[in-house]
Structures are given as C-alpha cells and as structure tokens.
mmCIF file of C-alpha atoms in Angstrom:
data_model
loop_
_atom_site.group_PDB
_atom_site.id
_atom_site.type_symbol
_atom_site.label_atom_id
_atom_site.label_comp_id
_atom_site.label_asym_id
_atom_site.label_seq_id
_atom_site.Cartn_x
_atom_site.Cartn_y
_atom_site.Cartn_z
ATOM 1 C CA MET A 29 109.074 91.742 128.756
ATOM 2 C CA VAL A 30 110.615 95.403 128.605
ATOM 3 C CA ASP A 31 110.433 97.821 125.619
ATOM 4 C CA ARG A 32 113.996 98.992 124.468
ATOM 5 C CA PRO A 33 115.691 97.800 127.428
ATOM 6 C CA ARG A 34 119.409 97.999 129.128
ATOM 7 C CA ILE A 35 120.064 93.916 129.556
ATOM 8 C CA SER A 36 122.849 92.368 131.052
ATOM 9 C CA PRO A 37 122.900 88.885 129.036
ATOM 10 C CA ALA A 38 126.596 87.860 131.065
ATOM 11 C CA ALA A 39 125.169 88.057 134.609
ATOM 12 C CA ILE A 40 121.877 86.509 134.302
ATOM 13 C CA ALA A 41 121.033 84.638 137.013
ATOM 14 C CA PRO A 42 118.070 82.157 136.909
ATOM 15 C CA ARG A 43 114.906 83.535 138.270
ATOM 16 C CA ARG A 44 115.956 87.199 136.911
ATOM 17 C CA SER A 45 114.821 89.306 134.020
ATOM 18 C CA ILE A 46 117.720 90.855 132.137
ATOM 19 C CA GLY A 47 116.070 94.299 132.765
ATOM 20 C CA ASP A 48 116.420 93.531 136.638
ATOM 21 C CA VAL A 49 119.926 92.739 135.958
ATOM 22 C CA VAL A 50 120.834 96.271 133.936
ATOM 23 C CA ALA A 51 118.729 98.585 136.554
ATOM 24 C CA GLY A 52 120.609 97.113 139.855
ATOM 25 C CA SER A 53 123.867 97.568 137.834
ATOM 26 C CA PRO A 54 126.020 99.769 140.042
ATOM 27 C CA PHE A 55 128.232 101.271 137.020
ATOM 28 C CA LEU A 56 125.447 102.522 134.956
ATOM 29 C CA SER A 57 124.169 105.824 135.731
ATOM 30 C CA ARG A 58 120.253 106.592 137.158
ATOM 31 C CA SER A 59 119.295 107.660 133.892
ATOM 32 C CA ARG A 60 120.302 104.121 131.982
ATOM 33 C CA ARG A 61 119.251 102.084 134.942
ATOM 34 C CA ARG A 62 115.989 103.743 134.548
ATOM 35 C CA VAL A 63 113.983 101.037 132.499
ATOM 36 C CA GLU A 64 110.147 100.977 131.736
ATOM 37 C CA VAL A 65 108.942 97.460 131.653
ATOM 38 C CA VAL A 66 105.984 96.587 129.355
ATOM 39 C CA PRO A 67 104.256 93.175 128.986
ATOM 40 C CA LYS A 68 104.447 91.753 125.411
ATOM 41 C CA PRO A 69 104.563 88.663 123.543
ATOM 42 C CA SER A 70 108.147 86.720 123.431
ATOM 43 C CA VAL A 71 108.596 86.479 119.644
ATOM 44 C CA PRO A 72 111.198 83.438 119.060
ATOM 45 C CA THR A 73 115.085 84.218 118.559
ATOM 46 C CA ALA A 74 114.826 82.611 114.806
ATOM 47 C CA ARG A 75 112.496 85.132 113.503
ATOM 48 C CA ALA A 76 115.455 87.531 113.755
ATOM 49 C CA ILE A 77 118.167 84.853 112.274
ATOM 50 C CA ILE A 78 118.979 85.741 108.861
ATOM 51 C CA ASP A 79 121.452 83.027 108.502
ATOM 52 C CA CYS A 80 123.609 80.727 111.184
ATOM 53 C CA ALA A 81 126.573 78.635 109.690
ATOM 54 C CA ALA A 82 129.923 76.870 111.578
ATOM 55 C CA TYR A 83 132.308 76.808 109.151
ATOM 56 C CA VAL A 84 135.572 74.623 109.547
ATOM 57 C CA GLU A 85 139.147 75.090 107.035
ATOM 58 C CA GLY A 86 136.989 77.347 105.451
ATOM 59 C CA LYS A 87 134.197 75.149 104.539
ATOM 60 C CA ARG A 88 130.520 75.342 105.547
ATOM 61 C CA LEU A 89 129.203 72.696 107.407
ATOM 62 C CA PRO A 90 126.270 70.745 106.195
ATOM 63 C CA GLY A 91 123.326 70.758 107.833
ATOM 64 C CA ARG A 92 121.225 73.957 109.441
ATOM 65 C CA PHE A 93 122.237 74.602 112.954
ATOM 66 C CA THR A 94 120.516 76.712 115.725
ATOM 67 C CA PRO A 95 123.881 79.416 117.414
ATOM 68 C CA GLU A 96 123.633 76.900 120.430
ATOM 69 C CA SER A 97 124.082 73.321 118.554
ATOM 70 C CA ALA A 98 126.634 75.533 116.052
ATOM 71 C CA LEU A 99 129.074 76.798 118.842
ATOM 72 C CA ALA A 100 129.066 73.423 120.586
ATOM 73 C CA GLU A 101 129.920 71.642 117.311
ATOM 74 C CA ILE A 102 132.725 73.969 116.879
ATOM 75 C CA ARG A 103 134.130 73.945 119.758
ATOM 76 C CA ARG A 104 133.794 70.058 119.758
ATOM 77 C CA ARG A 105 135.752 69.976 116.959
ATOM 78 C CA GLY A 106 138.474 72.493 118.414
ATOM 79 C CA THR A 107 138.437 74.710 115.259
ATOM 80 C CA GLY A 108 136.414 76.933 112.898
ATOM 81 C CA PHE A 109 133.963 79.671 113.917
ATOM 82 C CA VAL A 110 130.459 79.807 114.070
ATOM 83 C CA TRP A 111 128.777 83.478 111.776
ATOM 84 C CA ILE A 112 125.263 84.209 112.466
ATOM 85 C CA GLY A 113 123.511 87.166 111.102
ATOM 86 C CA LEU A 114 120.354 88.847 112.652
ATOM 87 C CA PHE A 115 118.087 91.591 111.899
ATOM 88 C CA ALA A 116 116.907 94.074 113.961
ATOM 89 C CA PRO A 117 116.766 91.240 116.996
ATOM 90 C CA ASP A 118 114.203 92.668 119.940
ATOM 91 C CA LEU A 119 115.656 92.213 123.864
ATOM 92 C CA HIS A 120 114.415 88.510 123.955
ATOM 93 C CA GLN A 121 115.919 87.642 120.716
ATOM 94 C CA MET A 122 119.554 89.449 121.568
ATOM 95 C CA GLY A 123 119.251 88.178 125.050
ATOM 96 C CA GLU A 124 119.374 84.330 124.060
ATOM 97 C CA ILE A 125 121.934 85.189 121.653
ATOM 98 C CA ALA A 126 123.767 86.964 124.161
ATOM 99 C CA ARG A 127 123.457 83.947 126.817
ATOM 100 C CA THR A 128 125.088 81.686 124.238
ATOM 101 C CA PHE A 129 128.506 83.735 123.269
ATOM 102 C CA GLY A 130 128.998 85.853 126.132
ATOM 103 C CA LEU A 131 128.419 89.360 124.818
ATOM 104 C CA HIS A 132 128.720 92.435 127.293
ATOM 105 C CA GLU A 133 125.308 93.896 128.366
ATOM 106 C CA LEU A 134 126.238 97.258 126.870
ATOM 107 C CA ALA A 135 127.481 96.212 123.449
ATOM 108 C CA VAL A 136 124.003 93.933 123.537
ATOM 109 C CA GLU A 137 122.256 97.398 124.793
ATOM 110 C CA ASP A 138 123.142 98.876 121.530
ATOM 111 C CA ALA A 139 122.885 96.147 119.342
ATOM 112 C CA VAL A 140 119.142 96.465 120.331
ATOM 113 C CA THR A 141 118.124 100.095 120.218
ATOM 114 C CA GLY A 142 120.344 100.598 117.135
ATOM 115 C CA ARG A 143 121.160 104.260 115.743
ATOM 116 C CA GLN A 144 124.730 103.997 117.072
ATOM 117 C CA ARG A 145 127.978 106.189 116.409
ATOM 118 C CA PRO A 146 130.244 104.120 114.630
ATOM 119 C CA LYS A 147 132.804 102.548 117.145
ATOM 120 C CA PHE A 148 135.437 100.366 117.901
ATOM 121 C CA GLU A 149 134.896 98.420 121.357
ATOM 122 C CA ARG A 150 136.844 95.833 122.976
ATOM 123 C CA TYR A 151 134.741 93.855 125.974
ATOM 124 C CA ASP A 152 137.530 91.037 127.412
ATOM 125 C CA ASP A 153 137.605 88.990 123.996
ATOM 126 C CA THR A 154 135.803 90.164 122.168
ATOM 127 C CA MET A 155 135.885 92.798 119.725
ATOM 128 C CA VAL A 156 132.519 95.003 119.032
ATOM 129 C CA THR A 157 132.411 97.032 115.589
ATOM 130 C CA VAL A 158 129.789 99.528 114.782
ATOM 131 C CA MET A 159 129.488 101.132 111.377
ATOM 132 C CA ARG A 160 126.665 102.459 109.785
ATOM 133 C CA THR A 161 125.375 101.763 106.383
ATOM 134 C CA VAL A 162 124.219 104.044 103.594
ATOM 135 C CA ALA A 163 121.755 103.738 100.303
ATOM 136 C CA TYR A 164 120.733 105.716 97.384
ATOM 137 C CA VAL A 165 117.276 106.722 96.944
ATOM 138 C CA GLU A 166 116.068 107.283 93.249
ATOM 139 C CA HIS A 167 114.593 110.859 92.942
ATOM 140 C CA ASP A 168 113.388 114.033 90.801
ATOM 141 C CA MET A 169 115.945 116.140 91.380
ATOM 142 C CA HIS A 170 113.694 119.433 91.387
ATOM 143 C CA THR A 171 111.530 117.542 94.704
ATOM 144 C CA VAL A 172 112.112 117.603 98.280
ATOM 145 C CA SER A 173 112.349 114.246 98.891
ATOM 146 C CA GLU A 174 114.973 111.616 101.041
ATOM 147 C CA ILE A 175 118.237 110.736 98.668
ATOM 148 C CA VAL A 176 120.274 108.694 100.969
ATOM 149 C CA GLN A 177 118.671 106.137 103.541
ATOM 150 C CA THR A 178 120.668 105.276 106.566
ATOM 151 C CA GLY A 179 120.801 102.700 108.502
ATOM 152 C CA GLU A 180 123.667 99.875 110.772
ATOM 153 C CA ILE A 181 125.841 96.919 111.187
ATOM 154 C CA MET A 182 127.298 95.749 114.429
ATOM 155 C CA VAL A 183 129.729 93.150 114.456
ATOM 156 C CA PHE A 184 130.511 91.016 117.167
ATOM 157 C CA LEU A 185 134.214 89.300 117.080
ATOM 158 C CA GLY A 186 135.387 86.507 119.159
ATOM 159 C CA ASP A 187 137.872 83.573 118.916
ATOM 160 C CA ASP A 188 134.958 81.325 117.356
ATOM 161 C CA PHE A 189 132.407 83.159 116.518
ATOM 162 C CA VAL A 190 130.899 86.215 114.378
ATOM 163 C CA VAL A 191 127.752 87.627 115.220
ATOM 164 C CA ALA A 192 126.295 90.300 112.808
ATOM 165 C CA VAL A 193 123.656 92.365 113.681
ATOM 166 C CA ARG A 194 121.760 94.604 110.834
ATOM 167 C CA HIS A 195 119.481 97.729 111.103
ATOM 168 C CA GLY A 196 117.955 98.921 107.762
ATOM 169 C CA GLU A 197 116.280 97.526 104.740
ATOM 170 C CA HIS A 198 118.980 98.117 102.676
ATOM 171 C CA ASN A 199 122.489 96.638 103.899
ATOM 172 C CA GLU A 200 121.847 92.845 103.578
ATOM 173 C CA LEU A 201 125.022 90.870 103.459
ATOM 174 C CA THR A 202 123.918 87.641 101.479
ATOM 175 C CA ALA A 203 125.708 88.687 98.465
ATOM 176 C CA VAL A 204 129.241 89.150 101.334
ATOM 177 C CA ARG A 205 128.904 85.520 102.475
ATOM 178 C CA HIS A 206 128.124 84.359 99.392
ATOM 179 C CA ARG A 207 131.409 85.275 98.009
ATOM 180 C CA LEU A 208 133.551 84.717 101.088
ATOM 181 C CA GLU A 209 132.221 80.336 100.889
ATOM 182 C CA SER A 210 133.417 80.341 97.280
ATOM 183 C CA ASP A 211 136.911 81.095 98.757
ATOM 184 C CA PRO A 212 137.805 78.815 101.287
ATOM 185 C CA ASP A 213 141.051 79.521 101.744
ATOM 186 C CA ARG A 214 140.255 82.786 102.879
ATOM 187 C CA LEU A 215 137.553 82.453 104.764
ATOM 188 C CA ALA A 216 139.655 79.607 106.712
ATOM 189 C CA LEU A 217 141.914 82.720 108.113
ATOM 190 C CA GLY A 218 139.227 82.718 110.525
ATOM 191 C CA PRO A 219 136.626 84.890 111.802
ATOM 192 C CA SER A 220 137.994 88.348 111.487
ATOM 193 C CA VAL A 221 137.938 87.793 107.755
ATOM 194 C CA VAL A 222 134.417 88.148 107.720
ATOM 195 C CA LEU A 223 134.651 91.314 109.569
ATOM 196 C CA HIS A 224 136.668 92.920 106.957
ATOM 197 C CA ALA A 225 134.811 91.359 103.985
ATOM 198 C CA ILE A 226 131.412 93.413 105.759
ATOM 199 C CA THR A 227 133.627 96.435 106.511
ATOM 200 C CA ASP A 228 134.982 96.265 103.031
ATOM 201 C CA HIS A 229 131.236 95.601 101.608
ATOM 202 C CA VAL A 230 130.415 99.182 103.699
ATOM 203 C CA VAL A 231 133.107 100.961 102.444
ATOM 204 C CA ASP A 232 132.327 100.229 99.074
ATOM 205 C CA SER A 233 128.564 101.408 99.780
ATOM 206 C CA TYR A 234 129.838 104.878 100.733
ATOM 207 C CA ALA A 235 131.843 104.892 97.332
ATOM 208 C CA GLU A 236 128.612 103.968 94.984
ATOM 209 C CA VAL A 237 125.981 106.440 97.523
ATOM 210 C CA THR A 238 128.908 109.043 96.867
ATOM 211 C CA GLU A 239 129.307 108.339 93.078
ATOM 212 C CA ALA A 240 125.621 108.493 92.446
ATOM 213 C CA VAL A 241 125.149 111.824 94.825
ATOM 214 C CA GLU A 242 128.156 113.726 93.033
ATOM 215 C CA PHE A 243 126.041 112.941 89.662
ATOM 216 C CA ASP A 244 122.981 114.994 91.634
ATOM 217 C CA VAL A 245 125.125 117.718 92.515
ATOM 218 C CA GLU A 246 127.071 117.731 88.988
ATOM 219 C CA SER A 247 123.248 117.972 87.199
ATOM 220 C CA MET A 248 121.904 120.493 89.473
ATOM 221 C CA GLU A 249 125.118 122.759 88.672
ATOM 222 C CA GLU A 250 125.280 122.210 85.255
ATOM 223 C CA GLU A 251 121.305 123.376 85.346
ATOM 224 C CA LEU A 252 122.078 126.330 87.661
ATOM 225 C CA PHE A 253 124.094 127.959 85.532
ATOM 226 C CA SER A 254 122.128 127.397 82.022
ATOM 227 C CA PRO A 255 120.769 130.785 81.185
ATOM 228 C CA ARG A 256 116.869 131.255 81.713
ATOM 229 C CA SER A 257 117.175 128.193 84.134
ATOM 230 C CA LYS A 258 114.965 128.008 86.961
ATOM 231 C CA ILE A 259 115.853 125.497 89.882
ATOM 232 C CA PRO A 260 114.168 125.819 93.301
ATOM 233 C CA ILE A 261 116.521 126.923 95.975
ATOM 234 C CA GLU A 262 114.644 123.467 98.107
ATOM 235 C CA ALA A 263 115.916 121.322 96.373
ATOM 236 C CA ILE A 264 119.551 122.695 96.757
ATOM 237 C CA TYR A 265 119.039 122.850 100.128
ATOM 238 C CA GLN A 266 117.591 119.326 100.347
ATOM 239 C CA LEU A 267 120.690 117.809 98.590
ATOM 240 C CA LYS A 268 122.743 119.588 101.278
ATOM 241 C CA ARG A 269 121.158 118.323 103.793
ATOM 242 C CA GLU A 270 121.219 114.696 102.934
ATOM 243 C CA ILE A 271 125.300 114.928 102.102
ATOM 244 C CA VAL A 272 125.295 116.141 105.128
ATOM 245 C CA GLU A 273 123.814 113.226 106.798
ATOM 246 C CA LEU A 274 126.143 110.626 104.252
ATOM 247 C CA ARG A 275 129.322 112.528 106.162
ATOM 248 C CA ARG A 276 127.835 112.166 109.080
ATOM 249 C CA ALA A 277 127.477 108.595 108.785
ATOM 250 C CA VAL A 278 131.167 107.818 106.414
ATOM 251 C CA ARG A 279 133.434 110.518 108.319
ATOM 252 C CA PRO A 280 133.480 108.518 112.122
ATOM 253 C CA LEU A 281 134.062 105.189 110.747
ATOM 254 C CA ALA A 282 137.696 106.227 110.257
ATOM 255 C CA GLY A 283 138.180 105.902 114.050
ATOM 256 C CA PRO A 284 137.139 102.385 114.311
ATOM 257 C CA LEU A 285 139.402 101.667 111.069
ATOM 258 C CA GLN A 286 142.255 103.325 112.794
ATOM 259 C CA SER A 287 141.957 101.067 115.616
ATOM 260 C CA LEU A 288 141.456 97.526 113.805
ATOM 261 C CA THR A 289 144.904 98.265 111.897
ATOM 262 C CA ALA A 290 146.556 98.918 114.853
ATOM 263 C CA THR A 291 149.601 96.853 115.565
ATOM 264 C CA GLY A 292 147.912 95.912 119.227
ATOM 265 C CA THR A 293 144.810 94.814 118.041
ATOM 266 C CA PRO A 294 144.496 90.978 117.634
ATOM 267 C CA LEU A 295 143.652 90.317 114.307
ATOM 268 C CA PRO A 296 145.917 88.448 111.984
ATOM 269 C CA LYS A 297 148.555 90.713 109.905
ATOM 270 C CA GLU A 298 147.171 89.512 106.602
ATOM 271 C CA VAL A 299 143.888 90.599 107.895
ATOM 272 C CA ARG A 300 145.000 93.960 109.322
ATOM 273 C CA ARG A 301 146.606 94.801 105.688
ATOM 274 C CA TYR A 302 143.494 94.351 103.875
ATOM 275 C CA LEU A 303 141.847 96.548 106.822
ATOM 276 C CA ARG A 304 144.142 99.457 106.146
ATOM 277 C CA ASN A 305 143.659 98.890 102.326
ATOM 278 C CA VAL A 306 140.075 99.817 103.226
ATOM 279 C CA ALA A 307 141.072 102.641 105.650
ATOM 280 C CA ASP A 308 142.953 104.419 102.938
ATOM 281 C CA HIS A 309 139.044 103.483 100.257
ATOM 282 C CA HIS A 310 137.390 105.490 103.361
ATOM 283 C CA SER A 311 139.475 107.986 103.197
ATOM 284 C CA GLY A 312 138.966 108.862 99.717
ATOM 285 C CA VAL A 313 135.263 108.795 99.807
ATOM 286 C CA ALA A 314 135.410 111.035 102.889
ATOM 287 C CA GLU A 315 137.301 113.243 101.018
ATOM 288 C CA ARG A 316 135.096 113.563 97.974
ATOM 289 C CA ILE A 317 131.776 114.027 100.532
ATOM 290 C CA ASN A 318 133.588 116.963 101.318
ATOM 291 C CA ASP A 319 134.018 118.355 98.255
ATOM 292 C CA LEU A 320 130.462 117.316 97.401
ATOM 293 C CA ASP A 321 129.433 119.489 100.742
ATOM 294 C CA GLU A 322 131.585 122.473 99.721
ATOM 295 C CA THR A 323 130.515 122.580 95.779
ATOM 296 C CA LEU A 324 126.654 122.614 97.392
ATOM 297 C CA THR A 325 127.619 125.467 99.770
ATOM 298 C CA THR A 326 128.661 127.364 96.474
ATOM 299 C CA LEU A 327 125.905 126.561 95.035
ATOM 300 C CA VAL A 328 123.807 127.742 97.825
ATOM 301 C CA GLY A 329 125.363 130.834 96.974
ATOM 302 C CA ALA A 330 125.206 131.020 93.675
ATOM 303 C CA ALA A 331 121.157 130.249 93.436
ATOM 304 C CA VAL A 332 120.678 133.088 96.078
ATOM 305 C CA ALA A 333 122.884 135.741 93.776
ATOM 306 C CA LYS A 334 120.962 134.058 90.629
ATOM 307 C CA ILE A 335 117.968 134.867 92.471
ATOM 308 C CA ALA A 336 118.652 138.118 93.545
ATOM 309 C CA VAL A 337 119.877 139.300 90.007
ATOM 310 C CA GLN A 338 116.359 137.988 88.208
ATOM 311 C CA GLN A 339 114.547 139.910 91.314
ATOM 312 C CA SER A 340 117.071 142.980 90.215
ATOM 313 C CA THR A 341 115.867 142.243 86.497
ATOM 314 C CA ASP A 342 112.058 142.031 87.494
ATOM 315 C CA MET A 343 112.447 145.358 88.809
ATOM 316 C CA ARG A 344 114.257 147.098 86.587
ATOM 317 C CA LYS A 345 111.380 146.074 83.805
ATOM 318 C CA ILE A 346 108.243 147.014 86.106
ATOM 319 C CA SER A 347 110.296 150.662 86.562
ATOM 320 C CA ALA A 348 110.986 151.009 82.733
ATOM 321 C CA TYR A 349 107.032 150.202 82.352
ATOM 322 C CA ILE A 350 106.136 152.421 85.091
ATOM 323 C CA ALA A 351 107.727 155.208 83.395
ATOM 324 C CA ILE A 352 106.566 154.408 79.860
ATOM 325 C CA LEU A 353 102.930 154.521 81.255
ATOM 326 C CA ALA A 354 103.462 157.463 83.310
ATOM 327 C CA VAL A 355 103.676 159.616 80.274
ATOM 328 C CA PRO A 356 99.793 159.492 78.850
ATOM 329 C CA THR A 357 98.856 159.205 82.726
ATOM 330 C CA MET A 358 99.936 162.913 82.939
ATOM 331 C CA ILE A 359 99.228 164.187 79.987
ATOM 332 C CA ALA A 360 95.680 162.759 80.088
ATOM 333 C CA GLY A 361 95.676 163.902 83.691
ATOM 334 C CA ILE A 362 96.467 167.632 82.546
ATOM 335 C CA TYR A 363 93.519 167.876 79.744
ATOM 336 C CA GLY A 364 91.045 165.830 81.882
ATOM 337 C CA MET A 365 90.878 168.907 84.156
ATOM 338 C CA ASN A 366 87.942 170.715 81.999
ATOM 339 C CA PHE A 367 89.283 174.304 82.218
ATOM 340 C CA ASP A 368 87.726 176.772 79.505
ATOM 341 C CA HIS A 369 90.573 178.261 78.695
ATOM 342 C CA MET A 370 93.498 175.564 77.729
ATOM 343 C CA PRO A 371 95.452 175.121 75.213
ATOM 344 C CA GLU A 372 94.144 173.530 71.682
ATOM 345 C CA LEU A 373 91.453 172.558 73.860
ATOM 346 C CA ARG A 374 89.444 173.441 71.078
ATOM 347 C CA GLN A 375 91.065 172.916 68.389
ATOM 348 C CA PRO A 376 89.901 170.295 65.587
ATOM 349 C CA TRP A 377 93.788 168.821 65.373
ATOM 350 C CA GLY A 378 93.958 168.794 69.126
ATOM 351 C CA TYR A 379 92.931 165.039 70.646
ATOM 352 C CA PRO A 380 94.926 163.348 67.476
ATOM 353 C CA ALA A 381 97.956 165.535 68.047
ATOM 354 C CA THR A 382 97.907 164.994 71.913
ATOM 355 C CA LEU A 383 97.838 161.104 71.170
ATOM 356 C CA ILE A 384 100.410 161.512 69.005
ATOM 357 C CA VAL A 385 102.771 163.488 71.255
ATOM 358 C CA MET A 386 101.744 160.286 73.440
ATOM 359 C CA LEU A 387 102.614 157.554 71.242
ATOM 360 C CA THR A 388 105.960 159.316 70.266
ATOM 361 C CA ILE A 389 106.998 159.817 73.786
ATOM 362 C CA CYS A 390 106.291 156.554 74.742
ATOM 363 C CA THR A 391 108.297 155.057 72.083
ATOM 364 C CA ALA A 392 111.319 157.086 72.740
ATOM 365 C CA LEU A 393 111.324 155.779 76.441
ATOM 366 C CA ALA A 394 110.495 152.138 75.152
ATOM 367 C CA VAL A 395 113.624 152.336 72.568
ATOM 368 C CA ALA A 396 116.019 154.233 75.361
ATOM 369 C CA PHE A 397 114.844 151.285 77.705
ATOM 370 C CA ARG A 398 115.807 148.307 75.526
ATOM 371 C CA ARG A 399 119.413 150.297 75.000
ATOM 372 C CA ILE A 400 120.125 149.991 78.657
ATOM 373 C CA ARG A 401 118.908 146.750 78.579
ATOM 374 C CA TRP A 402 115.916 147.412 81.252
ATOM 375 C CA LEU A 403 113.404 145.647 78.198
#
C-alpha cells in the first residue's frame, strides 16, 4: 500500500499494484514516478462513499447500490446514469472507483492528493472539473484568526456516471442531490445537469462568503474612521490575507467555466446555457472580491497614516510637557547653586516669589500649547 501515491487505475494488470503501474509509466517525469511505499491497512471503499444512486428518467431507483451494481444496472437498462459522492478517498478506495468507471490515472492521482487548482480537463470520454470551495468562519473582528476555509470538489463526468470527490468538511452536496431529486424533469437531462448543479452551488457559496467578508470590511472601515478608535493593524492584515486566499480560490474557476460553456464541449445545449449564467454570476463575485481587496489596501494605508498621526500627536504632547517642566527645573537649578551673593537669596519674600514666577510661566506655557492644540 502507498501513501499519497501516483496511481494508474486504467492500466492495472493482475498481480501488479497501482503504485507499480504509475512508477513505471514512461509519460511521467522522474519526480512523479518516485513513490514511497508504506504498508498500511486497507479501508473499505464504502467508508468513503457518501451516497451512491442510479437514476433513470430523472428518478432514483429504489434500493441500495454499490458502484459496480449501480453501473451494471444502468448499462443493462441502456439509459440513465450513476451519481456517486466520495469524501476524501485514499489510494485503495479511489483505485476501486477508478477500475469501475475507467478513470484516467492522472485525474485519479489528483483526486487522492487534493489541493488542486481549479481546472477543466478531458480524458477520452471523461470530463474532469476541479473547483475550490470556500466557507466563512465566524470570528471576533479584533482578533487574528482564520476567516475563510477552503476545500475542493472534483467532478468526473462520463456518458452514464458522475463521480464527485470532496475534500473539506464544509462543502457537503446532500442539499444539491435532494434539490435535483425533487425535479425529475431536470434530472432526466443526464449527468451534465449534476455538474451544473454542483458548479452553481459552489459559485453561490462564493457569493455568500464574499458578502460576509464584505460586511467585515465595512465594519472595520467604519470603526477605523471613527474618532479616537483603535484598531489593531494585525487584524486588517489578517483580513487582507484571507481575501487574498478567497480570491485565489474563486478567480481561477473562470477558465474552467469558459471551457464548459464552449460550443465544442460535449454538453447539452440547455446545460451550457445554464452554465453561462453561472459564469456570469462568477464574474460578478470575482469583481466584488477585487473591490474588497482594493478597499483593504486603502484601509491599510489609512491605518498606517492614522498611527503616524497618533504618534505625532503623542510626541507633541510629550514635547509640551517637557517644555513646561523645564522652567521650574531651570529656576530650581539656578537657585540651588548655593552662592553667597545671589539676588533675593536672603530676602524673606524670595521663596514665595520664586514659586509664583514658576507657576506663572508654567501656566502661560500650558495655555499657549493648548491654543495650538499640543495639549
């Protein structure tokens, strides 16, 4: 058994492991053929399967199916498709799914490792779409913490099957499945409808997270420009970093959506129309994220300028107090030299007169500094 391996389900031969097939592939670079074999107990494929169903004429067939039995039933009937949902499958689990549906080794490798950039690829009759998912994390605005969680959904689309592989706890597709099952006419269009529904669900989550982050930015902007407010500069930098991560997850999906809506894509015309609407929605979300990034850049500059102004104000106050305290210090220093012949040294009114002079000068300086707003 291998840990994070490079697998080749389509080329598995008897008595050969998946790792051996990939390691010996002449089409992979030397770095990709290097595999570390670490024995570990195999986990049943059923552990990674969230749901497995067969659909005919838009309706779910009754009963429980394994991937093999579901595909066999669909192909026996000659109509319908299979929809399987997987969560973070390992090498063994994904290898069995790959053997059943004939998935390409490179795409299967990406499904096991995860953390892929959004993309669209075609392997013979199978289309592979990778999408990054995002989720908003509730947090205190003044603390440095995670704000945006990211995950991944990888969709394998064939003529009679859809395999959706998820990485991340926040991107469940149960609601998508229930919504489609409640609309048999739409589901009867084929497995491409599932791809559209998943893509639309992901883009909708982009909009929800962007709206939540936008509220954070507006709240921070309002507080930053409020009089005598103090916002930690670290919180602004943290929010900007999270928006950068959000942008990296959202923006690259534009390319795959453009490929899916292209005329040469083997998708029904009606599905391509719906995908174009998703692409337009995605473009709007991406523009909002760019605007938020620019706003935060402005906020960072404003926060730095505000800190500089506060420091300048503090330095003026310190300078004013030093100037006021310098007067009694200077007078006390002069009369503390203890010379025998000093004016007013032996006069009975010398001490109170000196105090009155000190107090008068200090008061005059304090009034002058307050007028020029140094105090």
